[in-house]
Amino acid sequence: MIIHHPLLGPRDAAEFVYKGDVTLIDRPDWQAEDAAEAFHDYLYLRDNPAGEHRELWFHEQGDRSWLVVTRNTLTHEITKVELARDVARERGRSR
Amino acid sequence: MTQTNRIGGRLIDRSRSLSFTFNGRAMQGHPGDTLASALLANGQQLVGRSFKYHRPRGIFSAGSEEPNALVQLRRGAAQEPNTRATVAELFDGLEATSQNHRGPLEYDLLAATDLLAPFLGAGFYYKTFMWPKSFWEKLYEPAIRSSAGLGRLSMEPDPDRYDHGYLHCDLLVIGAGPAGLSAAVAGGRAGARVILADEDFRPGGRLNAETLEIDGAPGHDWARTALAELAAMDNVRVLSRTTVYGAYDHGIYGALERMTDHLPASGGKPRQVLWRIYAHRAVLCAGATERGIAFGNNDRPGVMLAGAVRAYVNRWGVAPGKRVAVFTNNDDGWRTATDLRAAGVDVAAVVDSRGDVTMSLDGARVETGGAIVDTAGRKGLNRITLQNGDRIEADCLAVSGGWNPNVHLTCHQRGRPTWRDDIAAFVPGGALPPGMTVAGAAGGALTLAAALREGRETANTALEDLGFTASREPAPKAEDEAAGITPFWHVAASRKRAWVDLQNDVTAKDVKQSHAEGFRSVEHLKRYTTLGMATDQGKTANVLGLAILAQAAGRSIPETGTTIFRPPYTPVPIGAFAGRARGRDFRPYRLTPSHKWATEQGATFVEVGMWLRAQWFARPGETGWRDSVDREVEMTRNSVGICDVTTLGKIDIKGRDAAEFLNRLYVNGFAKLSVGRVRYGLMLREDGIAYDDGTTARLGENHYVMTTTTANAVTVFRNMEFARQCLWPDLDVHLISTTDGWAQFAVAGPNSRNLLRKVVDAAHDISKDAFPFMACAEVTVCGGTPARLFRISFSGELAYEIAVPARYGDAMIRALMAAGEEFGAIPYGTEALGVMRIEKGHAAGNELNGQTSAHHLGMGRMISRKKDCIGNAASERAELSREDGLRLVGLRPVDHGAKLDAGAHFIERGDASPSMASDLGWMSSVAYSPSLGHSIGLGFVRRGDARMGDIIRAYDPVRGKDTEVEIVSAHFIDPEGERLRA
């Protein structure tokens, strides 16, 4: 596979390490009432779609950017690649 | 033996002869021959025995689809079994032997298997070897194993080298027949970067095998001219002897180039290269493969594909027989007859299954609407029997059941072929790999003019897509030859076994039986009968098999469907996939800065986390590793020892929020760590399991240096980047891995300060008060060399770690050892390091094994409840934090002479029937403690912290041991920590 890195252009997938679903960005609030439940879901529950999937890849043999790759799990077509830091901010994460 | 069947040959060099042997018999061939063409030239029709029934078999095809002629090449370590004689290029001195027979090929002792054939039909394994059950291991399996397989491996390491390579292009053209050549020429002329790959050593495809003309000249001459034009273009790379075997995601193709298989020896070059080709567009011009017809005894040596017979006559100048008959259901088969006739070979008869054929061949017997029901000849064909009972003498029978487009690569992603009635074959269908288009016979354009036109037009469309301007030069001219076909699969009137898959000995009856027994899906048919398996993957058999299945089921072929093609298209040696990642190079390793010095000291090395580390340093007179390790521990505890700890992960952390960031990584607080101080920290995984530990030093207001364990250095850094970029993107913190940047040495023992005083420049006060336990500082050593000094201890002794830029590492270890000479300083390795950490009760990899929590490690109280950190929330889950859970303790054998073993489980003294329910925990680390004079252990015991002094059993049924042990503090040495604060 080839991943079009937003900063570095097309790179072979072998340079990357895969992590998983983009929802791993949404780490729950440890002080919330339902923190135990929320962490359980965060840790163990994932959707496994046959089709479009947003997922985290780490450019370990490259510039160390975490990326969010939108990939079709049936065809491996990649339709979007974003810097995970930007996605994290969009999803409300800051400090 | 002379080349009795050599009749000419336009693409071989008859001015030179090559000598080779087959089963030890000397034969001659010419440059340009394959082993198959040379064997046929020498009259060798019988070349092997079949897989299951040991039937005599000959050469069936002239290409990579060959199911029969599998031979063993070369000898010694380079011996290679199961090579297709039809693609093995002849060289001087080639040694080939036949396979799968006991005794001589001509008199195979296992040929008796054929007499048992009535009992060995499809599925006989599943039916026969079910009972009695006890026979399986003792009788059935050994017997099957000894008769299974074809060739034999040398059982020696492969002496050849293999390489991997990477290529990029605008246009990849797969196959260099008429379509591929015109596609590549179009691409080359348009200025695109083109790669043209062809599996043959002589590109040209069927042009080399046919007598068709292009622009009024022989097709093979046109091919040669086109190749010369391509060779002269800088933007075109022609890879002959290269098979594109797989189409992968995003325009990546796998290809195998056979670099030296055609030479007597590889001469130091890689034998084969596995290419990864990145192509913007690809044109598949893989051609088509002919298929046979099922009729009685259609497997005798001498029964061949009609197109192959033509190839041997035209390309190699070999008559596969003296009197050749043709059996066809299509116009193309007739060209074999005309080409044979033109070459002066006697045509015995042309049998065409079609009744409405008007073709004729002057003087030859023609049977329209005819069929062959049987053949005769013990080791080679000598007679055929027609359906009407007539018998015809013939020593070769050319069979054509039509041509199957080579759709394989179109199916490697989601493509599913579709059936075309007009050519009675499957063509590419469904979703092709993105960027791939198909031209020529591979797409069903089975005639020459169509192939030339499609190759050019398909390439031009792809080129224009990419922004190139297509060349306007006129297209080559050729005629479309006759290519009519009426499907005909199986001579039902034949009473003899009719073979469908020659490689797997599958007959038409097996296919029907499979259907009758309920294996009706084509995928079930394949698995039940093995149709289409092994080296040829049913290239000549699949469509025939499923046509017979369709007939049996009363369905059409498209309703029956096909099996899925997966990579590789033709076999790829495991060695090529491995490339250079073999033996010592399978996994690379790094050397520490003191490696050269350690080698000089006679160190024994061990691989740890992709590093080579000194394990111990044997001295003369020491009789085993224990002697060395015990001495290293004693000398360190009594005076001073030095250990290279460069391999520990080092991560430089800077930024205004660095302290806050560390606070969120470690369970314990880091916000209040002052500049010039070091703190131990424990990290959890987000699921609450203990993950890694180490020390972090604060070198400046916003500057920290973290250490990780050697094994987790890479993943800790990865997880920190994840936290920094994905969890808290607005914290001002920056990371860099400096593991390889600094050489770091532990200097441990009561004399460590005295030693370091001689190395650290005098300007830096490292006295007990000025530089206490857990202090750190940036200093200079040896007169101005920058260094970092940490007063930390893994051994439990007064100890330091000193780091210098890696380039000074070798000088530093020499300087430290020289300075330590007066104290009797010794180097110690990872074994002594391990003994001392067990004596001190420090957890390491055996304790942080992915099952244990901070509570289990006795560090539950370290978890700060005032802040968030990775794993904090999940670590409070009941099972991980229960009060009566596992606790890390020390274990001491009641009998001090007893040796403890890691992996033993703990049970109560009176436990008469140990079980999972009565299990108390396990021993995680053990060592012989030279300081205490007996074996010691660390382990996890249920409620262990509340059971100090209790005696339990270390129960080890695997090693047959059962040892009483006392639960003690894990701190065997200096529990108050006086030494390390000295």
Coordinates of C-alpha atoms in Angstrom, one line a residue, chain B residues 156-397:
Chain B
E156 CA 21.6 -28.5 2.7
P157 CA 21.5 -24.7 3.1
D158 CA 20.7 -22.9 -0.2
P159 CA 24.1 -21.8 -1.5
D160 CA 22.7 -19.0 -3.6
R161 CA 22.0 -15.4 -2.8
Y162 CA 18.7 -13.6 -3.5
D163 CA 18.1 -9.9 -3.6
H164 CA 15.1 -7.5 -3.3
G165 CA 14.8 -4.5 -5.5
Y166 CA 12.4 -1.6 -6.0
L167 CA 11.4 0.0 -9.4
H168 CA 9.2 2.8 -10.3
C169 CA 7.5 3.5 -13.7
D170 CA 4.6 5.2 -15.4
L171 CA 3.6 2.2 -17.4
L172 CA 4.2 -1.5 -16.5
V173 CA 3.6 -3.8 -19.4
I174 CA 3.2 -7.4 -18.3
G175 CA 4.1 -9.8 -21.1
A176 CA 6.1 -9.2 -24.3
G177 CA 4.0 -10.9 -26.9
P178 CA 2.4 -8.9 -29.8
A179 CA 0.1 -6.9 -27.5
G180 CA 2.8 -6.2 -24.9
L181 CA 5.4 -5.2 -27.4
S182 CA 3.1 -2.8 -29.1
A183 CA 2.0 -1.4 -25.7
A184 CA 5.6 -0.9 -24.6
V185 CA 6.6 0.7 -27.9
A186 CA 3.7 3.1 -27.6
G187 CA 4.8 4.0 -24.0
G188 CA 8.4 4.3 -25.0
R189 CA 7.7 6.6 -27.9
A190 CA 5.5 8.8 -25.8
G191 CA 8.4 9.4 -23.4
A192 CA 6.9 7.6 -20.5
R193 CA 9.0 5.5 -18.0
V194 CA 8.1 2.0 -19.1
I195 CA 9.0 -1.4 -17.7
L196 CA 8.3 -4.4 -19.9
A197 CA 8.5 -7.7 -18.1
D198 CA 8.4 -11.1 -19.7
E199 CA 8.8 -14.5 -18.2
D200 CA 10.6 -16.0 -21.2
F201 CA 14.3 -15.6 -21.8
R202 CA 13.4 -14.6 -25.3
P203 CA 10.6 -12.0 -25.3
G204 CA 8.1 -12.2 -28.1
G205 CA 5.5 -14.5 -26.8
R206 CA 3.6 -16.5 -29.4
L207 CA 5.3 -14.5 -32.2
N208 CA 8.3 -16.8 -31.5
A209 CA 6.2 -19.9 -31.8
E210 CA 4.0 -19.0 -34.8
T211 CA 4.5 -18.5 -38.5
L212 CA 2.2 -15.4 -38.7
E213 CA 3.5 -12.2 -40.4
I214 CA 3.5 -8.6 -39.3
D215 CA 4.1 -5.8 -41.9
G216 CA 5.0 -8.6 -44.4
A217 CA 7.8 -10.0 -42.3
P218 CA 7.9 -13.0 -39.9
G219 CA 6.3 -12.1 -36.6
H220 CA 9.5 -13.1 -34.6
D221 CA 11.5 -10.7 -36.7
W222 CA 9.1 -7.9 -35.9
A223 CA 9.4 -8.8 -32.2
R224 CA 13.2 -8.6 -32.5
T225 CA 13.0 -5.2 -34.1
A226 CA 10.6 -3.9 -31.5
L227 CA 12.9 -5.1 -28.7
A228 CA 15.9 -3.4 -30.3
E229 CA 13.9 -0.2 -30.5
L230 CA 13.0 -0.5 -26.8
A231 CA 16.5 -1.4 -25.8
A232 CA 17.7 1.8 -27.3
M233 CA 15.3 4.0 -25.3
D234 CA 16.6 5.3 -21.9
N235 CA 13.1 5.5 -20.5
V236 CA 12.4 1.8 -21.1
R237 CA 13.6 -1.1 -19.1
V238 CA 13.0 -4.6 -20.5
L239 CA 13.1 -7.3 -17.9
S240 CA 13.3 -10.7 -19.6
R241 CA 13.3 -13.9 -17.4
T242 CA 11.0 -11.9 -15.2
T243 CA 7.5 -13.1 -14.1
V244 CA 5.1 -10.5 -12.6
Y245 CA 3.5 -12.9 -10.1
G246 CA 1.2 -10.6 -8.1
A247 CA -0.9 -7.4 -8.3
Y248 CA -1.0 -5.7 -5.0
D249 CA -2.6 -2.6 -3.6
H250 CA -2.1 0.9 -5.1
G251 CA -0.3 -0.1 -8.2
I252 CA 2.4 -2.3 -6.6
Y253 CA 3.4 -5.4 -8.5
G254 CA 5.6 -8.3 -7.4
A255 CA 8.0 -9.7 -10.0
L256 CA 10.7 -12.4 -9.9
E257 CA 13.7 -12.0 -12.1
R258 CA 15.8 -15.1 -12.7
M259 CA 19.3 -13.7 -13.0
T260 CA 21.5 -16.7 -13.1
D261 CA 19.3 -19.8 -13.4
H262 CA 20.4 -20.1 -17.0
L263 CA 24.1 -20.2 -16.1
P264 CA 26.1 -23.1 -14.7
A265 CA 26.9 -21.1 -11.6
S266 CA 25.7 -17.8 -10.2
G267 CA 29.3 -16.5 -10.0
G268 CA 28.6 -14.4 -6.9
K269 CA 25.6 -12.6 -8.4
P270 CA 22.2 -13.0 -6.8
R271 CA 20.5 -15.9 -8.3
Q272 CA 17.1 -14.2 -8.4
V273 CA 15.8 -10.8 -7.6
L274 CA 12.4 -10.1 -6.2
W275 CA 11.2 -6.8 -7.6
R276 CA 8.6 -4.5 -6.1
I277 CA 7.4 -2.4 -8.9
Y278 CA 5.5 0.8 -8.3
A279 CA 3.5 1.5 -11.4
H280 CA 1.1 4.4 -12.2
R281 CA -0.6 2.3 -14.8
A282 CA -0.2 -1.4 -15.9
V283 CA -1.2 -3.1 -19.1
L284 CA -1.7 -6.8 -18.7
C285 CA -0.6 -8.6 -21.9
A286 CA -0.1 -12.0 -20.4
G287 CA -1.5 -13.9 -23.4
A288 CA -3.5 -17.1 -23.2
T289 CA -2.9 -20.7 -22.2
E290 CA -4.2 -23.6 -24.3
R291 CA -6.3 -26.3 -22.6
G292 CA -6.7 -30.0 -23.4
I293 CA -9.7 -32.3 -24.0
A294 CA -10.5 -35.2 -21.7
F295 CA -10.5 -38.6 -23.5
G296 CA -9.3 -42.1 -22.6
N297 CA -5.6 -42.3 -21.8
N298 CA -5.0 -38.8 -22.8
D299 CA -2.0 -38.6 -20.5
R300 CA 0.5 -40.7 -22.4
P301 CA 3.9 -39.2 -23.3
G302 CA 3.4 -37.8 -26.7
V303 CA 0.0 -36.3 -26.1
M304 CA 0.7 -32.6 -26.1
L305 CA -1.0 -29.3 -26.5
A306 CA -1.3 -28.3 -30.1
G307 CA 0.1 -24.9 -29.7
A308 CA 3.1 -26.4 -27.9
V309 CA 3.7 -28.8 -30.7
R310 CA 3.8 -25.8 -33.1
A311 CA 6.2 -24.0 -30.8
Y312 CA 8.6 -26.9 -30.7
V313 CA 8.5 -27.1 -34.5
N314 CA 8.7 -23.4 -35.3
R315 CA 10.8 -21.9 -32.5
W316 CA 13.1 -24.8 -31.6
G317 CA 13.1 -26.9 -34.8
V318 CA 12.1 -30.0 -33.0
A319 CA 9.5 -32.5 -34.2
P320 CA 7.9 -33.9 -31.1
G321 CA 7.0 -37.0 -33.2
K322 CA 7.6 -38.6 -36.5
R323 CA 3.9 -39.0 -37.2
V324 CA 1.7 -36.5 -35.5
A325 CA -2.1 -36.5 -35.2
V326 CA -4.1 -33.5 -34.3
F327 CA -7.3 -33.4 -32.2
T328 CA -9.1 -30.1 -32.0
N329 CA -12.4 -28.3 -31.5
N330 CA -11.2 -25.0 -33.0
D331 CA -9.5 -23.5 -36.0
D332 CA -6.3 -22.8 -34.2
G333 CA -5.5 -26.5 -33.9
W334 CA -5.4 -26.7 -37.7
R335 CA -2.5 -24.4 -37.8
T336 CA -0.5 -27.1 -35.9
A337 CA -1.2 -29.4 -38.8
T338 CA -0.3 -26.9 -41.5
D339 CA 2.9 -25.9 -39.6
L340 CA 3.9 -29.5 -39.2
R341 CA 3.3 -30.2 -42.8
A342 CA 5.3 -27.1 -43.8
A343 CA 8.2 -28.4 -41.6
G344 CA 8.1 -31.7 -43.4
V345 CA 6.6 -33.7 -40.5
D346 CA 4.1 -36.4 -41.4
V347 CA 0.5 -35.5 -40.3
A348 CA -1.3 -38.8 -39.5
A349 CA -4.8 -37.3 -39.2
V350 CA -6.7 -34.2 -38.1
V351 CA -9.6 -35.1 -35.9
D352 CA -12.0 -32.1 -35.4
S353 CA -14.9 -32.5 -33.0
R354 CA -16.9 -30.1 -35.0
G355 CA -19.1 -31.5 -37.7
D356 CA -19.4 -28.4 -39.9
V357 CA -15.8 -27.9 -40.7
T358 CA -14.7 -27.3 -44.3
M359 CA -11.0 -27.1 -43.6
S360 CA -8.8 -29.7 -45.2
L361 CA -5.2 -30.6 -45.4
D362 CA -3.9 -31.8 -48.7
G363 CA -3.5 -35.6 -48.5
A364 CA -4.0 -35.9 -44.8
R365 CA -6.8 -37.9 -43.2
V366 CA -9.5 -35.6 -41.7
E367 CA -12.2 -36.7 -39.4
T368 CA -14.8 -34.1 -38.8
G369 CA -17.3 -34.6 -36.0
G370 CA -14.8 -37.1 -34.7
A371 CA -13.4 -37.9 -31.4
I372 CA -10.6 -39.9 -29.9
V373 CA -11.6 -42.5 -27.3
D374 CA -8.4 -44.2 -26.4
T375 CA -4.6 -44.2 -27.0
A376 CA -2.0 -46.9 -26.7
G377 CA 1.8 -47.2 -26.1
R378 CA 3.5 -48.3 -22.9
K379 CA 6.0 -45.5 -22.4
G380 CA 5.0 -43.3 -25.2
L381 CA 2.2 -42.9 -27.6
N382 CA 2.1 -45.3 -30.6
R383 CA -1.6 -45.4 -31.6
I384 CA -4.9 -43.6 -31.2
T385 CA -8.4 -45.1 -31.4
L386 CA -11.2 -43.0 -32.9
Q387 CA -14.8 -43.1 -31.7
N388 CA -15.7 -45.1 -34.9
G389 CA -13.2 -47.8 -33.9
D390 CA -10.5 -46.8 -36.4
R391 CA -7.0 -47.0 -35.1
I392 CA -4.3 -44.7 -36.4
E393 CA -0.6 -45.1 -35.8
A394 CA 0.9 -41.9 -34.3
D395 CA 3.7 -41.1 -31.9
C396 CA 2.5 -37.7 -31.1
L397 CA -1.0 -36.3 -30.6

